Short mmCIF file of C-alpha atoms (C1' of nucleotides) in Angstrom, two decimals:
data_model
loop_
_atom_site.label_atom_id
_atom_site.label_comp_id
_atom_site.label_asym_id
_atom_site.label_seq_id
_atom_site.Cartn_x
_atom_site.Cartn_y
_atom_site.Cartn_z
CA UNK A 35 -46.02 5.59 239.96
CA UNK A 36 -44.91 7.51 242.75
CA UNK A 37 -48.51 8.37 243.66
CA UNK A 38 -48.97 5.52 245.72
CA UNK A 39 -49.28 6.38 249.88
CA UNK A 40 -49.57 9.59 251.53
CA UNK A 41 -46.37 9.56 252.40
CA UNK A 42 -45.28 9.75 248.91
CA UNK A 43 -47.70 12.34 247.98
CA UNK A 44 -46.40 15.17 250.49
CA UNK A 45 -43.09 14.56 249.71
CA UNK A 46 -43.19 15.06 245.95
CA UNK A 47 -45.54 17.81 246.98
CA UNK A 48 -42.94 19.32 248.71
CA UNK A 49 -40.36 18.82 246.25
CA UNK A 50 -42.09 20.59 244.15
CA UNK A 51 -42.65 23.30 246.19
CA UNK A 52 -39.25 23.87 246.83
CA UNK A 53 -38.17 23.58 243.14
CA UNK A 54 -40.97 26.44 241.96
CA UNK A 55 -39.59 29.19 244.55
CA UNK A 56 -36.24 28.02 244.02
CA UNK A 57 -36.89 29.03 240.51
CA UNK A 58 -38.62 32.50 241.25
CA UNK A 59 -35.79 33.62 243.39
CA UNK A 60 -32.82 32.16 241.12
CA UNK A 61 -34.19 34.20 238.37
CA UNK A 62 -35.53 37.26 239.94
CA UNK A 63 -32.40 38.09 241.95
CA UNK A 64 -29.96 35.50 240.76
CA UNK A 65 -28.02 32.48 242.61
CA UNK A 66 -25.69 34.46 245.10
CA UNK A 67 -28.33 37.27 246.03
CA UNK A 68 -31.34 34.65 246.91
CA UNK A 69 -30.59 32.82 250.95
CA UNK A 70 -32.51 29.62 251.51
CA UNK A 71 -34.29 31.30 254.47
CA UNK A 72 -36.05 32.73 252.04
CA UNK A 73 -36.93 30.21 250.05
CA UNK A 74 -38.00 27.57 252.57
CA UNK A 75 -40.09 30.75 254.02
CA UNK A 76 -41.81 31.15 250.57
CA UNK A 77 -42.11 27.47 249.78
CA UNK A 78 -43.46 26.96 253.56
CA UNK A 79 -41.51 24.34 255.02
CA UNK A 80 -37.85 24.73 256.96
CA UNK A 81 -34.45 24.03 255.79
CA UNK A 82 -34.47 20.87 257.25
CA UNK A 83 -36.80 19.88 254.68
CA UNK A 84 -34.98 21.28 251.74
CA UNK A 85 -31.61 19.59 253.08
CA UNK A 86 -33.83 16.26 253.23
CA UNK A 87 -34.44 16.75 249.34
CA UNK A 88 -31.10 18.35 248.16
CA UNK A 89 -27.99 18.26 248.96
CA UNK A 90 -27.35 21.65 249.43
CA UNK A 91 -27.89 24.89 247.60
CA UNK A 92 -26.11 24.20 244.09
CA UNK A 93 -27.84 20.90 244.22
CA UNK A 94 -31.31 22.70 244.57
CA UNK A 95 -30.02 24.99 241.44
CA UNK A 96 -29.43 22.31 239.99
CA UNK A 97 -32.34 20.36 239.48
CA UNK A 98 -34.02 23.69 238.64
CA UNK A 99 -31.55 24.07 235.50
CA UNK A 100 -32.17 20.83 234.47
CA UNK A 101 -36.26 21.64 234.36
CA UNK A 102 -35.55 25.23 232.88
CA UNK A 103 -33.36 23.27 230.15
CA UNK A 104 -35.96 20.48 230.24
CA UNK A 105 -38.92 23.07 229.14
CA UNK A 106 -36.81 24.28 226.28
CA UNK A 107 -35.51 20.96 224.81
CA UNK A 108 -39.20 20.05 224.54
CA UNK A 109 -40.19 22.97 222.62
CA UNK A 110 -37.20 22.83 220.16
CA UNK A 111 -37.56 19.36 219.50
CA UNK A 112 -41.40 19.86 219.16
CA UNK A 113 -41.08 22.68 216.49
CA UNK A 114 -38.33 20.86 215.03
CA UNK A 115 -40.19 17.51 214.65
CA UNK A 116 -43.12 20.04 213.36
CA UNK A 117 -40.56 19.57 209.89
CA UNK A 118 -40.16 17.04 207.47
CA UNK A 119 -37.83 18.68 205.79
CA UNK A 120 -34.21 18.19 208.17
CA UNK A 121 -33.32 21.47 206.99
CA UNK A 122 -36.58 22.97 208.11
CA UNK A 123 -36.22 20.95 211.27
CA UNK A 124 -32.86 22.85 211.70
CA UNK A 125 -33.90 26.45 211.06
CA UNK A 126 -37.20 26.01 213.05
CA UNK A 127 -35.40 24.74 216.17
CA UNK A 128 -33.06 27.24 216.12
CA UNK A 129 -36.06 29.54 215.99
CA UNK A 130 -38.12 28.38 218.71
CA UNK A 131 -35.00 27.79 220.86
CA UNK A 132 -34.13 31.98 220.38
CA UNK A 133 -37.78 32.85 221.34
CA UNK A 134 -37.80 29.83 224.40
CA UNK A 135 -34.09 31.72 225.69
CA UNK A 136 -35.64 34.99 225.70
CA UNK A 137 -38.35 34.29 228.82
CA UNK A 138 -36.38 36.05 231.49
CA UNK A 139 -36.64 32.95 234.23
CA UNK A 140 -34.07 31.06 231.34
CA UNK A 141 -32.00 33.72 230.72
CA UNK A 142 -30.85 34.00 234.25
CA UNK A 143 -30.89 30.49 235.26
CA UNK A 144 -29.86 28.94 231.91
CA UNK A 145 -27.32 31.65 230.77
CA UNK A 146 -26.27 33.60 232.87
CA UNK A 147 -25.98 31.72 236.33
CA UNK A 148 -25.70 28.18 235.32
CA UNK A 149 -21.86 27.89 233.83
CA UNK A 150 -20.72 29.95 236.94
CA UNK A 151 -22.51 28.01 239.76
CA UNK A 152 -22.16 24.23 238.25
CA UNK A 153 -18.69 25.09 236.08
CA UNK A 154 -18.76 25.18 232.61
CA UNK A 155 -18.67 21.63 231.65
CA UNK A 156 -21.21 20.29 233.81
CA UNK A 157 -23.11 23.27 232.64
CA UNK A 158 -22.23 22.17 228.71
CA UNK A 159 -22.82 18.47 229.39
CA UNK A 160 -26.20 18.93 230.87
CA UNK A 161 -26.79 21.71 227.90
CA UNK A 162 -26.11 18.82 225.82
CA UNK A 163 -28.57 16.30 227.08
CA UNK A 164 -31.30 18.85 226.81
CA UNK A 165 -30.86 20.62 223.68
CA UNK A 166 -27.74 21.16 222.07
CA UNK A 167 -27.91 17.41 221.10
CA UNK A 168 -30.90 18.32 218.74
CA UNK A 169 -28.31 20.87 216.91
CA UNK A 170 -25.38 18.79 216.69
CA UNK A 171 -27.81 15.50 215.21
CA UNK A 172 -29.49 18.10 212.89
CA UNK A 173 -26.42 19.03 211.95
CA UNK A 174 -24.91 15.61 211.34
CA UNK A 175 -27.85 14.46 209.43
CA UNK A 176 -27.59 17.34 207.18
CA UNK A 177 -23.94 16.58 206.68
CA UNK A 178 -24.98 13.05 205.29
CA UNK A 179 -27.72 13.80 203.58
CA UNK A 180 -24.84 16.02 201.20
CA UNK A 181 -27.31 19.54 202.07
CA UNK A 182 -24.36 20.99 203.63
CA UNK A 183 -20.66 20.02 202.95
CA UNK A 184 -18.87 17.66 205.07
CA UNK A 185 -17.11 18.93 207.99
CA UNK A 186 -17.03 18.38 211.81
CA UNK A 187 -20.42 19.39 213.28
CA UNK A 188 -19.25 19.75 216.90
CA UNK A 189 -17.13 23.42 216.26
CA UNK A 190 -20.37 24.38 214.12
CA UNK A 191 -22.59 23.25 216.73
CA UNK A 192 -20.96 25.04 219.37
CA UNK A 193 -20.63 28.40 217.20
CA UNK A 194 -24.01 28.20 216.85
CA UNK A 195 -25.22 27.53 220.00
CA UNK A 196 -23.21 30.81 221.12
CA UNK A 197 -24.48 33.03 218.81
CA UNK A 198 -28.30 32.30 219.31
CA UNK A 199 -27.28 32.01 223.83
CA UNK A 200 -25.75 35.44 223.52
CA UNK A 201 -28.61 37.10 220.71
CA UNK A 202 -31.17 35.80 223.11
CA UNK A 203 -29.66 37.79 225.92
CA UNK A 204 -29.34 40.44 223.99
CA UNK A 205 -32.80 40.32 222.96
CA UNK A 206 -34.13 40.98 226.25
CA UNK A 207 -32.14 43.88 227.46
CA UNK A 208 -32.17 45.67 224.35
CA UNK A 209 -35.63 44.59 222.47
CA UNK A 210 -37.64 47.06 220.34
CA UNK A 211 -39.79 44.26 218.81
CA UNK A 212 -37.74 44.83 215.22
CA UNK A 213 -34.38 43.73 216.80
CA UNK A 214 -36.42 40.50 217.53
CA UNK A 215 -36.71 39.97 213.54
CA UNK A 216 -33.49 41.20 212.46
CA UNK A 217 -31.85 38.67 214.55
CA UNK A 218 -33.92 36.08 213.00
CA UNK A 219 -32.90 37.16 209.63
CA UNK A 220 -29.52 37.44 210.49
CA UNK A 221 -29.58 34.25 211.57
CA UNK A 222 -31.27 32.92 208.90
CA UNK A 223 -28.49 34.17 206.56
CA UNK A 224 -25.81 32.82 208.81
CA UNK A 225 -27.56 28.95 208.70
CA UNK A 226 -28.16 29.57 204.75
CA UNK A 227 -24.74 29.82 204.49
CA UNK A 228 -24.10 26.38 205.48
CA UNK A 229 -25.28 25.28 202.12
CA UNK A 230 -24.11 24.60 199.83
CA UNK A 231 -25.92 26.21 196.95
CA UNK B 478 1.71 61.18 237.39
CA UNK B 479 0.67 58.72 240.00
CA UNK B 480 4.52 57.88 240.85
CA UNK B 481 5.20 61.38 242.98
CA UNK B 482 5.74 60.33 246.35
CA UNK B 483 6.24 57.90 248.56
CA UNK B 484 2.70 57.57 249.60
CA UNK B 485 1.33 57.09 246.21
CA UNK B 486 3.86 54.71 245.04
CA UNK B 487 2.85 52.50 248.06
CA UNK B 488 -0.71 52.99 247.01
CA UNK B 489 -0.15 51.63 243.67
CA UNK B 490 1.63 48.70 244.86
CA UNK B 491 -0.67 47.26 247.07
CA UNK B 492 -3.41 48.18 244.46
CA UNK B 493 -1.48 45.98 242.33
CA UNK B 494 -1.12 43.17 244.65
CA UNK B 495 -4.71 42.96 245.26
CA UNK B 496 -5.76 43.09 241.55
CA UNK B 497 -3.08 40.51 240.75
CA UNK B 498 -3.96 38.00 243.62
CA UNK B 499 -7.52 38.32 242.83
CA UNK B 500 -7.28 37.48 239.54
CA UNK B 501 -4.81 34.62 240.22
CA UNK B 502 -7.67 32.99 243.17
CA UNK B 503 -10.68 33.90 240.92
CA UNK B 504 -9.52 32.21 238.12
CA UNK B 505 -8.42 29.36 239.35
CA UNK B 506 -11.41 28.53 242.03
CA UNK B 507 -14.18 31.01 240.39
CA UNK B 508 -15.86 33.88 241.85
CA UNK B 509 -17.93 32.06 244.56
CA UNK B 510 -15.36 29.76 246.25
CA UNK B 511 -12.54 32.24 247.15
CA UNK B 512 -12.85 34.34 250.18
CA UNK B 513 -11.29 37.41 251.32
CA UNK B 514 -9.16 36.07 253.74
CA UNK B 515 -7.29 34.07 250.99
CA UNK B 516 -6.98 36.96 249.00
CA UNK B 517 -5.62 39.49 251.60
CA UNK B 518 -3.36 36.74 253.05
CA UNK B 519 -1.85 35.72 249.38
CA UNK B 520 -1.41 39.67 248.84
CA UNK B 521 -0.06 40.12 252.26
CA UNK B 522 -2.06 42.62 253.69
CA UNK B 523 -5.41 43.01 255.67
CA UNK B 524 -8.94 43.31 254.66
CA UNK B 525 -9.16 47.15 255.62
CA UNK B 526 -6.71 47.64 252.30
CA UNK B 527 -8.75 45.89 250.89
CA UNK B 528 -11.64 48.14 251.55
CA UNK B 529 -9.97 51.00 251.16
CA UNK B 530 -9.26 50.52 247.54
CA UNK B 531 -12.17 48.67 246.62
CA UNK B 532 -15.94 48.79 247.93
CA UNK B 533 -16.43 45.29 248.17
CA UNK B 534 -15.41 41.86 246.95
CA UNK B 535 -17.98 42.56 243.32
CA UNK B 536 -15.57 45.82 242.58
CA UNK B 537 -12.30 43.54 243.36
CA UNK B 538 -13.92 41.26 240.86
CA UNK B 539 -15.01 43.91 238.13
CA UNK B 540 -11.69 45.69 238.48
CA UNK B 541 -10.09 42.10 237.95
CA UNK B 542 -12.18 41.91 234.97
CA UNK B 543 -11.25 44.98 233.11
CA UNK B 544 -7.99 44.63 233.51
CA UNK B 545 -8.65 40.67 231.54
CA UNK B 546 -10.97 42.89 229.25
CA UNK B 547 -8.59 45.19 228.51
CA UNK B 548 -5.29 42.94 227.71
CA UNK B 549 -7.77 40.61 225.15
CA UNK B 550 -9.31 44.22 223.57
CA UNK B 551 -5.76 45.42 223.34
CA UNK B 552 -4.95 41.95 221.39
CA UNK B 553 -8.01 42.14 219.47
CA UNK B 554 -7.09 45.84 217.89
CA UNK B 555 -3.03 45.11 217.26
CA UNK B 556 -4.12 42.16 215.48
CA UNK B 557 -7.16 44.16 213.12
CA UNK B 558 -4.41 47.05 212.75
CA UNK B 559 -1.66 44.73 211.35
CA UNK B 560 -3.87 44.14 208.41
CA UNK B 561 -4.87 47.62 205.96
CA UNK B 562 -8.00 45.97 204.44
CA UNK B 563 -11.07 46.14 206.61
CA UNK B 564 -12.08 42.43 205.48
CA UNK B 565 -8.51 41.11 206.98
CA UNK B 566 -9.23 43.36 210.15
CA UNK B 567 -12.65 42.03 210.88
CA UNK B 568 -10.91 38.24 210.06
CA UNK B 569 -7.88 38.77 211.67
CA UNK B 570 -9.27 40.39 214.98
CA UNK B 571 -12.02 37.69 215.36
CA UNK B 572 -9.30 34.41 215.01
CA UNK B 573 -7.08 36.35 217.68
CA UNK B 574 -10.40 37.31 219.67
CA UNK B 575 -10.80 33.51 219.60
CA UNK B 576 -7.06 32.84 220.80
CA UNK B 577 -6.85 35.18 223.46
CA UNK B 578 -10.19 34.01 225.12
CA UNK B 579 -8.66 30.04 225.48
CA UNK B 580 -6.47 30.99 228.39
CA UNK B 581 -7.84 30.12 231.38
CA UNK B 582 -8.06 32.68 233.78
CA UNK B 583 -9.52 34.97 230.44
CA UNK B 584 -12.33 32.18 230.17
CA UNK B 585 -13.54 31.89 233.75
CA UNK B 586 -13.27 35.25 234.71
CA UNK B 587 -14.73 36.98 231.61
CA UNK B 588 -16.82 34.64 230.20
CA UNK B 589 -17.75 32.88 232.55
CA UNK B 590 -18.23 34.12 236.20
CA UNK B 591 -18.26 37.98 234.61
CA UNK B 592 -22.06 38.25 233.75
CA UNK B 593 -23.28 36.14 236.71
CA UNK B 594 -21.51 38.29 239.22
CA UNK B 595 -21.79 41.83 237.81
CA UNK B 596 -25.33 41.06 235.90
CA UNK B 597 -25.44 40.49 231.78
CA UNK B 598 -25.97 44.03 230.96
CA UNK B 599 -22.75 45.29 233.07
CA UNK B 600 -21.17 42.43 232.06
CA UNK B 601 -22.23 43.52 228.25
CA UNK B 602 -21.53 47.26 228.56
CA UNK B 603 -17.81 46.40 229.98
CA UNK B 604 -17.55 43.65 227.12
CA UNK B 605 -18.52 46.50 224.90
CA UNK B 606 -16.51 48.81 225.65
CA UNK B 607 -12.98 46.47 225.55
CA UNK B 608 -13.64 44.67 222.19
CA UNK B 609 -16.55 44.05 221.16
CA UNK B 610 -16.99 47.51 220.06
CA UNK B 611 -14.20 46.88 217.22
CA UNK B 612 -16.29 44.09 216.04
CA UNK B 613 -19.31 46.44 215.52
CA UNK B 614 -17.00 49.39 213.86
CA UNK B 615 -15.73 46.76 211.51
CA UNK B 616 -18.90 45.08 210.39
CA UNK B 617 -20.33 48.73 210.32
CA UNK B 618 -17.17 49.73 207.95
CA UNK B 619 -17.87 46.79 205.78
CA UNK B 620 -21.32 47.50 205.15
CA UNK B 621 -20.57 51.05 204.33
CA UNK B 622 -17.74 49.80 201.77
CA UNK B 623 -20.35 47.53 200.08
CA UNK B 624 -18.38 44.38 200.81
CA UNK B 625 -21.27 43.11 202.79
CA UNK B 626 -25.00 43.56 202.56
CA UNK B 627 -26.84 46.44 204.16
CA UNK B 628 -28.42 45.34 207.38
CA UNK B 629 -28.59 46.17 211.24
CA UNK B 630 -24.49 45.50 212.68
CA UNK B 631 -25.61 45.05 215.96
CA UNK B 632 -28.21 41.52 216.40
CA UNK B 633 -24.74 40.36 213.71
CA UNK B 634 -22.44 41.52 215.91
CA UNK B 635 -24.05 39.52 219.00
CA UNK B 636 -24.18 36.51 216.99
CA UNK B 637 -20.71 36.55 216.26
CA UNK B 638 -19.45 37.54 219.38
CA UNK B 639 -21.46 34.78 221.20
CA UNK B 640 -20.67 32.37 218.64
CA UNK B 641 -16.83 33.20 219.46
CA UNK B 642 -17.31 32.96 223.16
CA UNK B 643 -18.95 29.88 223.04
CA UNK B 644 -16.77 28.15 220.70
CA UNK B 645 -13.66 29.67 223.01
CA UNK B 646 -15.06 27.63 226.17
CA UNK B 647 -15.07 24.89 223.82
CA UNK B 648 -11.57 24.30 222.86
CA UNK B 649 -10.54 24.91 226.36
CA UNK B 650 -12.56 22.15 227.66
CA UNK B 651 -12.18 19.24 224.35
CA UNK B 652 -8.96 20.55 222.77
CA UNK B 653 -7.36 18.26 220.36
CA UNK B 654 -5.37 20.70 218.50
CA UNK B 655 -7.38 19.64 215.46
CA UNK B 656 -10.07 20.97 217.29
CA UNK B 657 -9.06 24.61 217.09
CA UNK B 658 -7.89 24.46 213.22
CA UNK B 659 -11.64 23.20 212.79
CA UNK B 660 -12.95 25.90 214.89
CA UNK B 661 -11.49 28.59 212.92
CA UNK B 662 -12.12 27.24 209.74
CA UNK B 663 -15.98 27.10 210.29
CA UNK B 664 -15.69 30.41 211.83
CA UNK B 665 -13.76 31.90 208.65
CA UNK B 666 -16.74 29.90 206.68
CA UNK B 667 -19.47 31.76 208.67
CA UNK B 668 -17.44 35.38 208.27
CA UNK B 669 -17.18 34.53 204.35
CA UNK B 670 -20.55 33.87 204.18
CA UNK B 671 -21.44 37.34 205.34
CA UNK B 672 -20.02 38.56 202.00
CA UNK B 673 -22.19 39.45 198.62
CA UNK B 674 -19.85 37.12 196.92
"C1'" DG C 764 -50.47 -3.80 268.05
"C1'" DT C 765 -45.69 -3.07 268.06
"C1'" DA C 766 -41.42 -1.86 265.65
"C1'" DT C 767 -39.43 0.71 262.25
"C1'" DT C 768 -38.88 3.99 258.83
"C1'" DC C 769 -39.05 8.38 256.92
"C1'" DA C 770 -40.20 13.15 256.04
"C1'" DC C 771 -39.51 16.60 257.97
"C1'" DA C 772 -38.70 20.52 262.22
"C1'" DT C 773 -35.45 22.65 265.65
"C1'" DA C 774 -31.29 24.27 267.42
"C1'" DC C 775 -26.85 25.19 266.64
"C1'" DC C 776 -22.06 26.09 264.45
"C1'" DG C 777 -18.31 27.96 261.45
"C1'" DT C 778 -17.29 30.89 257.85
"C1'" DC C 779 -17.39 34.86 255.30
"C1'" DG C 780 -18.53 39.55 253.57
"C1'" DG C 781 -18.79 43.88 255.49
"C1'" DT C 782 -18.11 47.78 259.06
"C1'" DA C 783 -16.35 50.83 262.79
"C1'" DC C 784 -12.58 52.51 264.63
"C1'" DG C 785 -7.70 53.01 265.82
"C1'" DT C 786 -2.83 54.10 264.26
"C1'" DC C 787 1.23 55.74 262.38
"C1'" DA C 788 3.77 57.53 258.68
"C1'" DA C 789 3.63 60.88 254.90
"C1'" DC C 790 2.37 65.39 253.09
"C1'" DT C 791 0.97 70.34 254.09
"C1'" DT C 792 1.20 74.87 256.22
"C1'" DG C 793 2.73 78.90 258.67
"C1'" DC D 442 11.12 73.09 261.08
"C1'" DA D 443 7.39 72.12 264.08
"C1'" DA D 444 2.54 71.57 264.58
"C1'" DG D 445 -1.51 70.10 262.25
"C1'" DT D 446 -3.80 67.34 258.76
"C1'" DT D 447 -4.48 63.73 255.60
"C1'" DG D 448 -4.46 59.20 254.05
"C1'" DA D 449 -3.23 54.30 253.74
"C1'" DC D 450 -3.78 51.06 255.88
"C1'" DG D 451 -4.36 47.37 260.47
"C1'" DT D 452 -7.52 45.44 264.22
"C1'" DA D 453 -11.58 43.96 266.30
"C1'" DC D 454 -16.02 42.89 265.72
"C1'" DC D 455 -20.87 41.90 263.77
"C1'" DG D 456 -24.71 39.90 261.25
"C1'" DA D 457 -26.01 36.76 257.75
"C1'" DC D 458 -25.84 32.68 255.55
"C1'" DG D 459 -24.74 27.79 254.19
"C1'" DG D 460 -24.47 23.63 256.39
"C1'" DT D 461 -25.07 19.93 260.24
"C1'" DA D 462 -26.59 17.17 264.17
"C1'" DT D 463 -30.39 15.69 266.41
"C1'" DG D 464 -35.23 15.34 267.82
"C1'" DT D 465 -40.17 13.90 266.59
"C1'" DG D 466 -44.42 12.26 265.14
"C1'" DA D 467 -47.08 10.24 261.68
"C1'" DA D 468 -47.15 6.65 258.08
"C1'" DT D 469 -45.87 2.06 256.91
"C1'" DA D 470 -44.32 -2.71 257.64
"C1'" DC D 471 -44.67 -6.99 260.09
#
DNA sequence: GTATTCACATACCGTCGGTACGTCAACTTG
DNA sequence: CAAGTTGACGTACCGACGGTATGTGAATAC
């Protein structure tokens, strides 16, 4: 579709370009240490070319969040929709979405540098759109399907998503490879609670 | 100790005036979009005071940021101590944990801007030390009392603390005041849950 | 085949964090 | 109490970096 013309070609070529070492340097040395010298050096074109794509720097951050968050809605929703069960949907997308968070390229750019460079609530709103949106519907179905007892699912969605952000940052400064499962237990106990029993 | 003479006195002022300016600029704008110059002007002195309290404008900001640290920690214990059972402290010190961290120079300075300007695991030592060490002591008093299961306090103690950060950011952002009752109750819900029963 | 567009490259500017150095009052010492 | 020393700043300046204005040549349109 946008394949058609040389013209075409190089450009998304050079898009790309540009996103990939903008995503290297954002999460190997973080937003404010990283210049764009460097980055147009590494990707191989100038700045005029990167101003031609983005906006500016936070709009170049930008679109690499939204791939970084991009990458991990598709593998929660994929292990979720790996479920019939909606509760089993739940717990295994919480699961995947702990061991996508703990890649060190997401922490940075996802959790650490992401609600400070964009603000928090452009940062929420596209966390949203990507994944958080999976929670809060898995959530709601549960709700209606009477597995856990009615209340609103947006506090519960954002505790939630909290807990497993902050465990998965955790997880990589701290990890001997048993913190890794007592986090997922502990987790486990904390969704199992929901129920009702 | 620090109040004999004149020199000192001065000293402590302008300290003051620096810590109190920053924290007024970098909550309000963030981290990124203040400069210097602002600060220093708003303070009413030059950028060699600056420098000579402070190495740079990161140890402005992490000086700003245990001060914040310290007034919600400070909360945090007075509200666990006014209770004598451990249960009510953990309980008590997370809902005023939660309180404390809606004002808004606490949430964009701490929780937000915090770990992407200092780094996570400064951000999480600092953290540590100010409060969320009382939330590890209590869960680790709790198990030891038998009024919740053996099991690691620390991956819980992350959960909970993100959780609570998250949620924090929340209400800030989509408060209806409903919104906060809700929030606490499905906090108090996940804390209760953590109990043999 | 000519005109036009577009995807860049080049050159340049203002701002900002940081540094080197000067200064004058406050403390120390004999 | 006077001379010397320290320390808490103020001043002037620099390099780096984000951003902009403008040039250019190949691809596309007509």
């Amino acid at each position: 579709m946008a394949q058609h013309g040389i013209r075409a070609q190089q450009r998304e070529r050079t898009r790309q370009k540009l996103l990939g070492e903008g995503r290297r340097q954002f999460a190997a040395q973080g937003y404010g240490a990283v210049g764009l010298a460097e980055i147009v050096r590494a990707a191989e074109v100038t700045k005029g070319a990167l101003y031609h794509h983005f906006s500016g720097k936070a709009e170049l951050f930008r679109a690499v969040l939204e791939q970084v968050q991009g990458e991990v809605g598709r593998r929660v929703a994929e292990a979720a929709e790996a479920h019939d069960d909606p509760w089993d949907q739940l717990v295994g997308g919480c699961q995947e979405f702990l061991t996508a968070s703990t890649a060190p390229d997401v922490q940075r750019i996802m959790l650490v540098d992401g609600p400070a460079v964009l603000g928090w609530s452009e940062w929420r709103a596209m966390d949203e759109a990507a994944s958080a949106r999976h929670l809060s519907e898995a959530l709601a179905a549960l709700v209606k399907a009477g597995t856990i007892p009615p209340q609103p699912v947006e506090p519960l969605a954002r505790l939630l998503s909290g807990a497993m952000n902050e465990a998965a940052l955790w997880l990589a400064s701290s990890a001997g490879p048993e913190d890794l499962a007592h986090t997922r237990a502990a987790l486990d106990r904390m969704l199992r609670a929901l129920r009702d029993t």
